[in-house]
C-alpha angles and dihedrals in degrees: 000000000000122000133192125190116202121189123185118169107310094341125095128184129186117202122191117203092355116196124185102221099176137021128189117244088227111092131201121206112210138156112269134183135177139211087231089065104030120196099022133090139179138185106263126190114223136164111276091220135026138179114219128195117198146129120269126223091279092051094252118140115251134183118196135183109217128185140190114342095007090050092048093050093048093048089050092051094045088051088057090052088052091051097255134123126206090256089065088067094055128095111264096256093049091047090053091050093050094046092047089051090049092051090049091050090050091050090051092051091049090049092051092046093051091050089059094057 
């Protein structure tokens, strides 16, 4: 069983075994971050619209058409379920930059934490 939780404003959806069955050819490039790599962001291209098939909280099949931010969030979460992070979608040089920035941020946090001891 795979589960994705999507929150947007006051709305919250839980998808079980989500599968993106269609993606628009039109892409949007927006800044994206992730709790797995705190403190860093990159511009990530994603499909502007997706159709997702999943089970809802009651186990009933659902098929939803999502666009823009909702589509981006769902794609991000499904990537996690597939073992990928947003940096895996970036060109090699941009991925290196983001990961170097993340390592530097981690080093800064460790330095601050050790100064508190």
